[in-house]
Amino acid sequence: MERREALKLAALTAATAAASRRSLAQVNPTQTATAIDPSVARRAGEDVRWDKAPCRFCGTGCHVQVGVRNGRVVAVAGDQLAAVNKGLLCVKGYHVGLALYGSDRLTTPMLKRDGWHVPISWDEAIRVIADKIQANPSQFAIYGSGQWTIPEGYAANKLMKAGLSNNNIDPNARLCMASAVTGFTSTYGVDEPASCYDDLDAADVIILWGNNPAEMHPVLFSRFIDRRSRGERVELIDIGTRRTRTTQFATDYLEFEPHTDLAIANGIMHLLVREGTYDRDFVRQFCNVRKDTAQPSLNGEAATFDDLRRHLERYTPEHVQSLSGVPADKIRMLARLFGDRSKKITSLWCMGMNQHTQGTAINRLVHGVHLLSGHWGKVGDGPQSLTGQPSACGTAREVGTLAHLLPGGLLVANPEHRREAEELWNVPPGRINATPGAHTVEMWKRFCTPTGQPNSNISTIWVMVTNPGQSLPNLDRLFEPSRTMADKFLIVSDVYPTATTRRADLILPSAMWVEKNGMVGNSERRTQQWFKMVAPPGQARDDAWQLIAVARELFNRNVPGMRDKDGKWLFETRRPDGTEVPIWDFAHYYDVNVDERLFEEYRRFSRFKHKDLAPYREYVRARGLRWPVVRGDDGVWRETRYRFVEGEDRYVARGKRIQFYHSVTRDDRALLWIHDYAPPPESPDSEYPFWLCTGRVLEHWHSGSMTMRVPQLRRAMPQAYVEVHRDDATRLGIANGDLVIVESRRGAITLPAWIDGRGSPPAGSVFVPWFDERLLINFVTLDAHDPISKQPDYKKCAVRLRKAPPGAVAGRTPIQPSAPAPARGARP
């Protein structure tokens, strides 16, 4: 790094640290008239301009104050006026400004010719994409992200579903929260949490179902752990498969055998019913019982409470202990807590429950524990899923960029929903394809299948704001084969070189974070907005513009789907005087606020499922608003903390108390689901005797393509590793730092061992983080997925471990021949 650049980075770090030294005042903001936190502005020089933005990283939705001088971000501070984080940021948030300034930013479009990426113009790049689409529109796909902004995702969705009659669009959010979606939808009839972060300030008991918020959601973790320093008693129960930094703060740690969380949930419900401590009135008034059909489905079939009672009989504490390894007395302890309605209990979960071949089932069961016990619908008392990306909720789920969805929670397979969407988009009847597109795993399977073979009908994928060459499971099946096929064309829009851009046929440089306008939606239904503050480097451009420019090129070629039923371009944008703005020309893209234009069109969809969004200008004034946002008789737009609860949710009828107004059974009741424990698709055996779990670390976010460019974060955690239990390490002759080969039936990787580090897996289990593109653990993972959500299981597969031979280097390793996989669920 040049000395001048190093000094700039040091100055930014110092400014950020100075701006962040503040007391965490107790504030309760909702809407403010200014984007500037006065406490920050008072300390800034006159030449620094401050504005608000949500953090670029996880789904918490922390607000930051961004300081700009001479067209460059020079400082970042936590926003004390933001209800989510109240001035606090995590280590990634304090360094988010540096993520813009890696020395290897992509700055010009590049096309692969003769094996080399060569610079081309934007005009040529747009023509290349249009050529691929026009040649075979049904074989074109878009693979997006929970990092898309709301307007970006909406533009992609409209281009595909309203324009090309093509539902082959799916986000990487399929890999992280699809099981949460199916859990919410099949329990309440509509997606996303009914509760909010306010629970963390009021709960007596926090139960963690296989997640590690001390590292993955540290700001939210601080909201309840810091209450202890104020003299409050907060019980923390960590239900996990390895000890983590979160475990250090736990009142109880319940270590369970991977995949057996279903048995634990059933065991809690067994005791609630057997001992009569469940909430009879709540169940009688607000719940129905449901069971799965022979072919698992979203809606299942009707059952009775007696069916549930009989199902639960076998899940005695002793039987649950035999399945899960959790002592029977601890199952009784959990049941006593849920049976005590004087306590307020909040359950939190993330990837441990979602990345699971029974992900829908365990999500349903945890909702069921809360519904059965009546711990639902009160402040501090309810289930709350967390997400990992800044707009997995706002874009993937709400905008409907999943292959089976339309905006606003509508379904492509529902004729009435298609009609409603066609009317709002003003496209001819029948324009929207009735067949759901390929979900993520299926999309990449088809892309990796040679043309002419069955299920090979995706030939071009446009990847935006994600890195599937690193993040997909079982990479040798779902990514690598396509890169040897001349007729499979990969387009990638990104900000840095990644494992995916290096294998791409066409690379497009994108603007990032405050280099463009944006809107996102966080884990508590909070929609957030920011304005462009600095220019992107070189020729990097907004992702929304890239989509719009391709749509215009197709329009110019008279591709029929690019016109609505009046013959107008799908993205036509006019000034108040009626003149058209050529937003497809980047020189004029910011002549108007395209984000506002797209958002105002999109928010018309939000009322179908009572996810009402306010006008764009309301978000300019606010640090985010939690939907449904409803305008009162006084003209004020007000957010909703708790859905389905009388006095909180304006759509609940007077006198109802609780009203699940989108219920699957159409009678305002939520569903208690019946699910048995089922074994995982792959378990350790004599040949592959270890469990492998993968995940994240505090310093890095997802594939590390941004955080590994931040010098402070890279120094703090420079590479991936494998956590090994000391007893296993001793038996295998492995010392700290030794290179170890982790091998499954799919692939192998060599990486250094870490014994007694931050995390501590039990004997017979190892953990590897996936942020390091040099050490791709996803060559080892399997692609088995939940039958309903289609979400893969990254949290458990069988591996073997051996010390690497002398002279070995870290990296991908050839696998040794192995025996065929044992029968499903077999154990040694």
Short mmCIF file of N, CA and C in Angstrom, two decimals, residues 1 5 9-10 12-13 16 56-57 76 90-104 496 512-513 699-701 704-718 771:
data_model
loop_
_atom_site.label_atom_id
_atom_site.label_comp_id
_atom_site.label_asym_id
_atom_site.label_seq_id
_atom_site.Cartn_x
_atom_site.Cartn_y
_atom_site.Cartn_z
N MET A 1 0.85 -1.19 0.00
CA MET A 1 0.00 0.00 0.00
C MET A 1 0.89 1.25 0.00
N GLU A 5 -1.87 6.50 0.71
CA GLU A 5 -3.13 5.79 0.95
C GLU A 5 -3.21 5.30 2.39
N LEU A 9 -6.16 6.11 5.16
CA LEU A 9 -6.88 5.10 5.92
C LEU A 9 -6.74 5.35 7.42
N ALA A 10 -5.55 5.74 7.86
CA ALA A 10 -5.34 6.02 9.27
C ALA A 10 -6.18 7.21 9.72
N LEU A 12 -9.01 8.22 8.41
CA LEU A 12 -10.42 7.81 8.47
C LEU A 12 -10.69 7.03 9.75
N THR A 13 -9.78 6.14 10.10
CA THR A 13 -9.97 5.36 11.32
C THR A 13 -9.98 6.26 12.55
N THR A 16 -13.18 8.25 12.67
CA THR A 16 -14.29 7.39 13.06
C THR A 16 -14.28 7.12 14.56
N ARG A 56 -23.93 -0.76 5.71
CA ARG A 56 -23.93 -1.57 4.49
C ARG A 56 -24.00 -3.07 4.76
N PHE A 57 -23.71 -3.50 5.97
CA PHE A 57 -23.52 -4.92 6.20
C PHE A 57 -24.79 -5.65 6.60
N VAL A 76 -17.11 7.92 10.01
CA VAL A 76 -18.38 7.23 10.25
C VAL A 76 -18.63 7.22 11.75
N CYS A 90 -20.99 -1.98 15.53
CA CYS A 90 -20.03 -3.06 15.76
C CYS A 90 -18.73 -2.72 15.04
N VAL A 91 -17.75 -3.60 15.15
CA VAL A 91 -16.44 -3.31 14.56
C VAL A 91 -16.53 -3.16 13.05
N LYS A 92 -17.42 -3.90 12.40
CA LYS A 92 -17.58 -3.74 10.94
C LYS A 92 -18.24 -2.40 10.63
N GLY A 93 -19.23 -2.02 11.42
CA GLY A 93 -19.92 -0.77 11.17
C GLY A 93 -19.02 0.44 11.32
N TYR A 94 -18.14 0.42 12.33
CA TYR A 94 -17.23 1.55 12.51
C TYR A 94 -16.24 1.68 11.35
N HIS A 95 -16.03 0.61 10.61
CA HIS A 95 -15.09 0.64 9.49
C HIS A 95 -15.78 0.60 8.13
N VAL A 96 -17.10 0.78 8.10
CA VAL A 96 -17.83 0.59 6.84
C VAL A 96 -17.36 1.57 5.76
N GLY A 97 -16.93 2.76 6.14
CA GLY A 97 -16.47 3.72 5.14
C GLY A 97 -15.25 3.24 4.38
N LEU A 98 -14.38 2.49 5.05
CA LEU A 98 -13.18 1.98 4.40
C LEU A 98 -13.50 0.94 3.34
N ALA A 99 -14.66 0.30 3.43
CA ALA A 99 -15.01 -0.73 2.45
C ALA A 99 -15.13 -0.16 1.05
N LEU A 100 -15.30 1.15 0.93
CA LEU A 100 -15.39 1.78 -0.39
C LEU A 100 -14.03 1.90 -1.08
N TYR A 101 -12.95 1.82 -0.32
CA TYR A 101 -11.68 2.32 -0.84
C TYR A 101 -10.58 1.26 -0.96
N GLY A 102 -10.95 0.02 -1.21
CA GLY A 102 -9.94 -0.96 -1.56
C GLY A 102 -9.24 -0.58 -2.86
N SER A 103 -7.98 -0.93 -2.96
CA SER A 103 -7.18 -0.49 -4.11
C SER A 103 -7.57 -1.19 -5.41
N ASP A 104 -8.34 -2.29 -5.31
CA ASP A 104 -8.65 -3.06 -6.52
C ASP A 104 -10.12 -2.96 -6.91
N TYR A 496 -15.79 -5.43 -6.38
CA TYR A 496 -14.41 -5.92 -6.26
C TYR A 496 -14.25 -7.22 -7.03
N MET A 512 -21.48 1.43 -4.96
CA MET A 512 -21.68 0.75 -3.68
C MET A 512 -22.15 1.73 -2.62
N TRP A 513 -23.11 1.31 -1.83
CA TRP A 513 -23.56 1.99 -0.62
C TRP A 513 -23.83 3.47 -0.90
N GLU A 699 -15.41 -10.28 12.52
CA GLU A 699 -14.73 -9.25 11.73
C GLU A 699 -15.18 -9.21 10.28
N HIS A 700 -15.67 -10.32 9.76
CA HIS A 700 -15.94 -10.38 8.32
C HIS A 700 -17.41 -10.65 8.04
N TRP A 701 -17.80 -10.17 6.89
CA TRP A 701 -19.21 -10.28 6.51
C TRP A 701 -19.32 -11.09 5.23
N GLY A 704 -16.51 -11.92 2.55
CA GLY A 704 -15.33 -11.12 2.83
C GLY A 704 -14.89 -10.21 1.70
N SER A 705 -15.68 -10.12 0.62
CA SER A 705 -15.23 -9.33 -0.53
C SER A 705 -15.11 -7.84 -0.19
N MET A 706 -15.85 -7.37 0.82
CA MET A 706 -15.70 -5.98 1.27
C MET A 706 -14.81 -5.90 2.51
N THR A 707 -15.11 -6.71 3.53
CA THR A 707 -14.39 -6.56 4.80
C THR A 707 -12.92 -6.98 4.70
N MET A 708 -12.58 -7.89 3.79
CA MET A 708 -11.17 -8.25 3.62
C MET A 708 -10.38 -7.12 2.96
N ARG A 709 -11.08 -6.09 2.43
CA ARG A 709 -10.40 -4.91 1.89
C ARG A 709 -10.20 -3.84 2.96
N VAL A 710 -10.70 -4.06 4.15
CA VAL A 710 -10.51 -3.11 5.25
C VAL A 710 -9.30 -3.57 6.05
N PRO A 711 -8.20 -2.83 6.02
CA PRO A 711 -6.95 -3.32 6.62
C PRO A 711 -7.10 -3.73 8.08
N GLN A 712 -7.85 -2.94 8.87
CA GLN A 712 -7.99 -3.26 10.29
C GLN A 712 -8.72 -4.58 10.50
N LEU A 713 -9.73 -4.85 9.70
CA LEU A 713 -10.48 -6.09 9.85
C LEU A 713 -9.68 -7.28 9.33
N ARG A 714 -8.96 -7.06 8.25
CA ARG A 714 -8.16 -8.16 7.71
C ARG A 714 -7.03 -8.53 8.67
N ARG A 715 -6.42 -7.53 9.29
CA ARG A 715 -5.35 -7.84 10.26
C ARG A 715 -5.92 -8.59 11.47
N ALA A 716 -7.12 -8.21 11.88
CA ALA A 716 -7.72 -8.84 13.05
C ALA A 716 -8.09 -10.30 12.79
N MET A 717 -8.48 -10.62 11.56
CA MET A 717 -8.82 -12.00 11.19
C MET A 717 -8.37 -12.21 9.75
N PRO A 718 -7.11 -12.61 9.56
CA PRO A 718 -6.52 -12.62 8.22
C PRO A 718 -6.88 -13.80 7.35
N PHE A 771 -15.50 -16.97 5.03
CA PHE A 771 -15.24 -15.64 4.48
C PHE A 771 -14.03 -15.58 3.57
#
